[in-house]
DNA sequence: GTGATAGTTAGCATTATGGCTAAGCATGAT
DNA sequence: ATCATGCTTAGCCATAATGCTAACTATCAC
């Protein structure tokens, strides 16, 4: 009931931080270097590095180093498990709504009798 | 780029815990009492209570007390901001893909000349 | 009223998170 | 060779998160 989607926890956790979400949004526009990502956050480099590694470990971004410059880019399909989970939730919920509907209809029918 | 959606952080954080997700999934089937929610988790009541208040503060569930029994139920529209954020990300990403596409097409056209 | 049941509150221990500084290590430019 | 740049590592601090136990309150059933 918990163990079989460890990455979902990791994903949600990575997304739970506004700084990380803003980095993601920025990277969705175009790949960027670590320093450029750090600038708008007002945070120090090591702090941003940590955010980046959280994002990378969650699979949300990929990075590569060329010379002394590390370039980061989003991994768009990384959000798929999140979407899938949300959709599953919706399906279950709607099934429940349907049952509720049926229940209400039943009650109304009984009342009418 | 961070302050104006505090609930998004709260939502993602609430969803980042497997126990809380399993509670949500269970509640999506049908409303339940605190004790019934606690049972399958193997956790103590106070611990589960804390998870429930995290979920409630994030707006993901609502609870009400009747006599000594507290009943919890999901709030389905609570996930909407999450969906919206995901969709926005996808839009930005796709715009970027389109630009990349245009770029590639351009290069190919130039080569052909 | 006694006792079981359902939840709540208080407080504690452990670990994780998010920020920092200081110092280190490559690489690129001169 | 020297220096600036860009990233990295190590280590510290404060706070928040997750679990627990123990004790307490409020209801319901007899």
CSV table of C-alpha atoms (C1' of nucleotides) in Angstrom, one decimal:
chain,number,residue,atom,x,y,z
A,1,UNK,CA,0.0,0.0,0.0
A,2,UNK,CA,3.0,2.2,0.0
A,3,UNK,CA,6.1,0.5,-1.4
A,4,UNK,CA,5.2,0.0,-5.0
A,5,UNK,CA,5.5,3.5,-6.2
A,6,UNK,CA,8.5,5.1,-4.4
A,7,UNK,CA,9.0,7.5,-7.3
A,8,UNK,CA,5.6,9.0,-6.9
A,9,UNK,CA,6.5,10.1,-3.4
A,10,UNK,CA,9.8,11.4,-4.8
A,11,UNK,CA,8.0,13.2,-7.6
A,12,UNK,CA,5.5,14.9,-5.4
A,13,UNK,CA,8.1,15.8,-2.9
A,14,UNK,CA,10.3,17.4,-5.6
A,15,UNK,CA,7.3,19.4,-6.8
A,16,UNK,CA,6.3,20.5,-3.3
A,17,UNK,CA,8.9,23.3,-3.2
A,18,UNK,CA,8.1,26.6,-4.9
A,19,UNK,CA,11.8,27.2,-5.8
A,20,UNK,CA,11.9,23.8,-7.5
A,21,UNK,CA,8.7,24.4,-9.4
A,22,UNK,CA,10.0,27.8,-10.6
A,23,UNK,CA,13.2,26.2,-11.7
A,24,UNK,CA,11.2,23.6,-13.6
A,25,UNK,CA,9.0,26.2,-15.2
A,26,UNK,CA,12.1,28.1,-16.3
A,27,UNK,CA,13.7,25.0,-17.7
A,28,UNK,CA,10.6,24.2,-19.6
A,29,UNK,CA,11.2,27.3,-21.6
A,30,UNK,CA,14.7,26.3,-22.4
A,31,UNK,CA,17.7,24.5,-20.9
A,32,UNK,CA,19.9,26.6,-18.7
A,33,UNK,CA,23.2,26.6,-16.7
A,34,UNK,CA,23.3,26.2,-13.0
A,35,UNK,CA,24.3,29.8,-12.4
A,36,UNK,CA,21.5,31.2,-14.6
A,37,UNK,CA,19.0,29.1,-12.7
A,38,UNK,CA,20.3,30.3,-9.4
A,39,UNK,CA,20.2,34.0,-10.2
A,40,UNK,CA,16.4,34.6,-10.1
A,41,UNK,CA,16.0,32.6,-6.9
A,42,UNK,CA,18.1,34.8,-4.7
A,43,UNK,CA,19.6,31.7,-3.2
A,44,UNK,CA,23.2,30.7,-3.0
A,45,UNK,CA,24.7,28.2,-5.5
A,46,UNK,CA,25.1,25.3,-3.1
A,47,UNK,CA,21.4,25.6,-2.1
A,48,UNK,CA,20.3,25.7,-5.7
A,49,UNK,CA,22.6,22.7,-6.4
A,50,UNK,CA,20.7,20.8,-3.8
A,51,UNK,CA,17.4,21.7,-5.4
A,52,UNK,CA,18.7,20.6,-8.7
A,53,UNK,CA,19.8,17.2,-7.4
A,54,UNK,CA,16.4,16.7,-5.8
A,55,UNK,CA,14.9,17.4,-9.2
A,56,UNK,CA,17.4,15.1,-11.0
A,57,UNK,CA,17.0,12.3,-8.5
A,58,UNK,CA,13.2,12.5,-9.0
A,59,UNK,CA,13.9,12.2,-12.7
A,60,UNK,CA,12.4,15.6,-13.5
A,61,UNK,CA,15.5,17.1,-15.0
A,62,UNK,CA,18.6,15.8,-16.7
A,63,UNK,CA,21.9,17.5,-16.6
A,64,UNK,CA,25.2,17.2,-18.5
A,65,UNK,CA,28.5,18.9,-18.1
A,66,UNK,CA,30.5,20.4,-20.9
A,67,UNK,CA,33.8,21.9,-19.7
A,68,UNK,CA,33.0,23.7,-16.5
A,69,UNK,CA,29.4,24.3,-17.4
A,70,UNK,CA,26.5,22.1,-16.3
A,71,UNK,CA,23.4,22.4,-18.4
A,72,UNK,CA,20.0,21.3,-17.1
A,73,UNK,CA,17.0,20.4,-19.1
A,74,UNK,CA,13.5,19.1,-18.2
A,75,UNK,CA,12.5,15.5,-18.8
A,76,UNK,CA,8.9,16.1,-19.9
A,77,UNK,CA,7.7,12.5,-19.6
A,78,UNK,CA,8.8,12.5,-15.9
A,79,UNK,CA,5.4,14.0,-15.0
A,80,UNK,CA,3.5,11.1,-16.6
A,81,UNK,CA,3.3,9.1,-13.4
A,82,UNK,CA,1.8,12.1,-11.6
A,83,UNK,CA,-0.8,12.6,-14.3
A,84,UNK,CA,-1.6,8.9,-14.3
A,85,UNK,CA,-2.1,8.9,-10.5
A,86,UNK,CA,-4.4,11.9,-10.8
A,87,UNK,CA,-6.4,10.3,-13.5
A,88,UNK,CA,-6.7,7.1,-11.5
A,89,UNK,CA,-8.0,9.1,-8.5
A,90,UNK,CA,-10.5,10.8,-10.8
A,91,UNK,CA,-11.7,7.4,-12.1
A,92,UNK,CA,-12.2,6.0,-8.6
A,93,UNK,CA,-14.0,9.2,-7.5
A,94,UNK,CA,-16.3,9.2,-10.5
A,95,UNK,CA,-17.2,5.5,-10.0
A,96,UNK,CA,-18.1,6.5,-6.5
A,97,UNK,CA,-20.2,9.4,-7.7
A,98,UNK,CA,-22.0,7.0,-10.1
A,99,UNK,CA,-22.8,4.7,-7.2
A,100,UNK,CA,-24.0,7.7,-5.2
A,101,UNK,CA,-26.1,8.7,-8.1
A,102,UNK,CA,-27.6,5.3,-8.3
A,103,UNK,CA,-28.2,5.4,-4.6
A,104,UNK,CA,-30.0,8.7,-4.8
A,105,UNK,CA,-32.0,7.6,-7.7
A,106,UNK,CA,-33.1,4.5,-5.8
A,107,UNK,CA,-34.1,6.5,-2.8
A,108,UNK,CA,-36.1,8.8,-5.0
A,109,UNK,CA,-37.8,5.9,-6.7
A,110,UNK,CA,-38.7,4.3,-3.4
A,111,UNK,CA,-40.1,7.6,-2.2
A,112,UNK,CA,-42.2,7.8,-5.3
A,113,UNK,CA,-43.8,4.5,-4.6
B,1,UNK,CA,7.1,33.0,-9.0
B,2,UNK,CA,6.7,31.2,-5.7
B,3,UNK,CA,4.6,33.1,-3.2
B,4,UNK,CA,1.3,33.3,-5.1
B,5,UNK,CA,0.4,29.6,-4.9
B,6,UNK,CA,1.1,28.5,-1.4
B,7,UNK,CA,-1.6,25.8,-1.6
B,8,UNK,CA,0.2,24.2,-4.5
B,9,UNK,CA,3.2,23.5,-2.2
B,10,UNK,CA,0.8,22.3,0.5
B,11,UNK,CA,-1.0,20.0,-2.0
B,12,UNK,CA,2.1,18.5,-3.4
B,13,UNK,CA,3.5,18.0,0.1
B,14,UNK,CA,0.4,16.3,1.3
B,15,UNK,CA,0.5,14.0,-1.7
B,16,UNK,CA,4.2,13.2,-1.2
B,17,UNK,CA,3.5,10.7,1.5
B,18,UNK,CA,2.5,7.1,0.6
B,19,UNK,CA,0.4,6.7,3.7
B,20,UNK,CA,-1.6,9.9,2.9
B,21,UNK,CA,-2.0,8.8,-0.7
B,22,UNK,CA,-3.3,5.4,0.4
B,23,UNK,CA,-5.7,7.1,2.7
B,24,UNK,CA,-6.9,9.3,-0.1
B,25,UNK,CA,-7.4,6.3,-2.4
B,26,UNK,CA,-9.4,4.6,0.3
B,27,UNK,CA,-11.5,7.6,0.9
B,28,UNK,CA,-12.2,7.9,-2.8
B,29,UNK,CA,-14.0,4.6,-2.6
B,30,UNK,CA,-16.2,5.8,0.3
B,31,UNK,CA,-16.1,8.0,3.4
B,32,UNK,CA,-14.6,6.4,6.5
B,33,UNK,CA,-14.0,6.8,10.2
B,34,UNK,CA,-10.6,7.6,11.6
B,35,UNK,CA,-10.1,4.2,13.2
B,36,UNK,CA,-11.0,2.4,10.0
B,37,UNK,CA,-8.5,4.6,8.1
B,38,UNK,CA,-5.8,3.8,10.6
B,39,UNK,CA,-6.3,0.0,10.6
B,40,UNK,CA,-4.7,-0.8,7.2
B,41,UNK,CA,-1.8,1.6,7.8
B,42,UNK,CA,-0.3,-0.2,10.8
B,43,UNK,CA,0.2,3.2,12.3
B,44,UNK,CA,-1.0,4.4,15.7
B,45,UNK,CA,-4.0,6.6,15.9
B,46,UNK,CA,-2.2,9.9,16.8
B,47,UNK,CA,0.0,9.4,13.8
B,48,UNK,CA,-2.9,8.8,11.5
B,49,UNK,CA,-4.6,11.8,13.0
B,50,UNK,CA,-1.7,13.9,12.0
B,51,UNK,CA,-1.8,12.6,8.4
B,52,UNK,CA,-5.5,13.4,8.3
B,53,UNK,CA,-5.0,17.0,9.5
B,54,UNK,CA,-2.3,17.5,6.8
B,55,UNK,CA,-4.8,16.3,4.2
B,56,UNK,CA,-7.5,18.5,5.7
B,57,UNK,CA,-5.3,21.6,5.8
B,58,UNK,CA,-4.4,21.0,2.2
B,59,UNK,CA,-8.1,20.9,1.5
B,60,UNK,CA,-7.9,17.3,0.2
B,61,UNK,CA,-10.4,15.9,2.6
B,62,UNK,CA,-13.2,17.2,4.8
B,63,UNK,CA,-14.2,15.8,8.1
B,64,UNK,CA,-17.2,16.0,10.4
B,65,UNK,CA,-17.9,14.6,13.8
B,66,UNK,CA,-21.1,12.9,14.8
B,67,UNK,CA,-21.1,11.8,18.4
B,68,UNK,CA,-17.7,10.3,19.0
B,69,UNK,CA,-17.2,9.3,15.4
B,70,UNK,CA,-15.3,11.5,13.0
B,71,UNK,CA,-16.1,10.8,9.3
B,72,UNK,CA,-13.6,11.7,6.6
B,73,UNK,CA,-14.4,12.2,2.9
B,74,UNK,CA,-12.4,13.3,-0.1
B,75,UNK,CA,-12.9,16.8,-1.6
B,76,UNK,CA,-12.5,15.8,-5.3
B,77,UNK,CA,-12.1,19.3,-6.7
B,78,UNK,CA,-9.1,19.8,-4.4
B,79,UNK,CA,-6.9,18.2,-7.0
B,80,UNK,CA,-7.8,20.7,-9.7
B,81,UNK,CA,-4.9,23.1,-9.0
B,82,UNK,CA,-2.5,20.2,-9.4
B,83,UNK,CA,-4.0,19.3,-12.7
B,84,UNK,CA,-4.0,22.9,-13.8
B,85,UNK,CA,-0.3,23.2,-12.9
B,86,UNK,CA,0.5,20.0,-14.8
B,87,UNK,CA,-1.4,21.2,-17.8
B,88,UNK,CA,0.4,24.5,-17.8
B,89,UNK,CA,3.7,22.8,-17.6
B,90,UNK,CA,2.8,20.7,-20.6
B,91,UNK,CA,1.7,23.7,-22.6
B,92,UNK,CA,5.0,25.4,-22.0
B,93,UNK,CA,6.9,22.3,-22.8
B,94,UNK,CA,5.0,21.8,-26.0
B,95,UNK,CA,5.6,25.4,-27.1
B,96,UNK,CA,9.2,24.7,-26.6
B,97,UNK,CA,9.0,21.5,-28.7
B,98,UNK,CA,7.3,23.5,-31.4
B,99,UNK,CA,10.1,26.0,-31.5
B,100,UNK,CA,12.6,23.2,-31.6
B,101,UNK,CA,10.7,21.8,-34.5
B,102,UNK,CA,10.8,25.0,-36.3
B,103,UNK,CA,14.5,25.3,-35.7
B,104,UNK,CA,15.1,21.8,-37.1
B,105,UNK,CA,12.9,22.5,-40.1
B,106,UNK,CA,14.9,25.7,-40.7
B,107,UNK,CA,18.2,23.9,-40.6
B,108,UNK,CA,17.0,21.3,-43.0
B,109,UNK,CA,15.7,23.8,-45.4
B,110,UNK,CA,19.0,25.7,-45.3
B,111,UNK,CA,20.9,22.4,-46.0
B,112,UNK,CA,18.7,21.7,-48.9
B,113,UNK,CA,19.6,25.0,-50.5
C,1,DG,C1',-22.1,5.1,37.3
C,2,DT,C1',-18.9,1.7,35.1
C,3,DG,C1',-16.6,0.5,31.5
C,4,DA,C1',-15.6,0.1,26.7
C,5,DT,C1',-15.0,2.8,22.5
C,6,DA,C1',-13.4,6.8,19.5
C,7,DG,C1',-10.8,10.4,19.3
C,8,DT,C1',-7.7,14.0,21.0
C,9,DT,C1',-3.7,16.4,23.2
C,10,DA,C1',0.9,16.8,24.9
C,11,DG,C1',5.4,15.8,24.6
C,12,DC,C1',9.4,13.3,23.0
C,13,DA,C1',13.0,11.2,19.7
C,14,DT,C1',14.8,10.7,15.2
C,15,DT,C1',15.5,12.1,10.8
C,16,DA,C1',14.9,15.1,6.8
C,17,DT,C1',14.8,19.7,4.7
C,18,DG,C1',16.4,24.1,3.4
C,19,DG,C1',19.3,27.6,4.1
C,20,DC,C1',24.2,29.3,4.9
C,21,DT,C1',29.7,29.8,4.7
C,22,DA,C1',34.1,28.4,3.6
C,23,DA,C1',37.1,26.0,1.1
C,24,DG,C1',38.3,23.1,-2.9
C,25,DC,C1',38.8,21.8,-7.9
C,26,DA,C1',38.4,22.0,-12.5
C,27,DT,C1',38.4,24.8,-16.9
C,28,DG,C1',38.9,28.9,-19.8
C,29,DA,C1',41.1,33.3,-20.8
C,30,DT,C1',45.3,36.2,-20.7
D,1,DA,C1',51.7,30.7,-15.0
D,2,DT,C1',48.0,33.3,-13.2
D,3,DC,C1',43.6,34.5,-12.4
D,4,DA,C1',38.6,34.5,-12.9
D,5,DT,C1',34.7,31.6,-13.6
D,6,DG,C1',31.6,27.8,-12.6
D,7,DC,C1',30.6,24.3,-10.1
D,8,DT,C1',31.3,21.1,-6.1
D,9,DT,C1',32.0,19.4,-1.3
D,10,DA,C1',31.9,19.5,3.6
D,11,DG,C1',29.9,20.9,7.5
D,12,DC,C1',27.0,23.8,10.3
D,13,DC,C1',22.4,25.6,12.0
D,14,DA,C1',17.4,26.0,12.5
D,15,DT,C1',13.1,24.2,11.5
D,16,DA,C1',9.7,20.9,10.1
D,17,DA,C1',8.1,16.1,9.4
D,18,DT,C1',7.1,11.4,11.1
D,19,DG,C1',6.7,8.2,14.2
D,20,DC,C1',5.8,6.9,19.2
D,21,DT,C1',3.7,6.6,24.3
D,22,DA,C1',1.0,8.2,27.9
D,23,DA,C1',-2.6,10.6,29.6
D,24,DC,C1',-7.1,12.8,28.8
D,25,DT,C1',-12.0,13.7,27.1
D,26,DA,C1',-16.2,12.6,25.3
D,27,DT,C1',-19.7,9.4,24.0
D,28,DC,C1',-22.3,5.1,24.0
D,29,DA,C1',-24.0,0.7,26.1
D,30,DC,C1',-25.3,-1.6,30.3
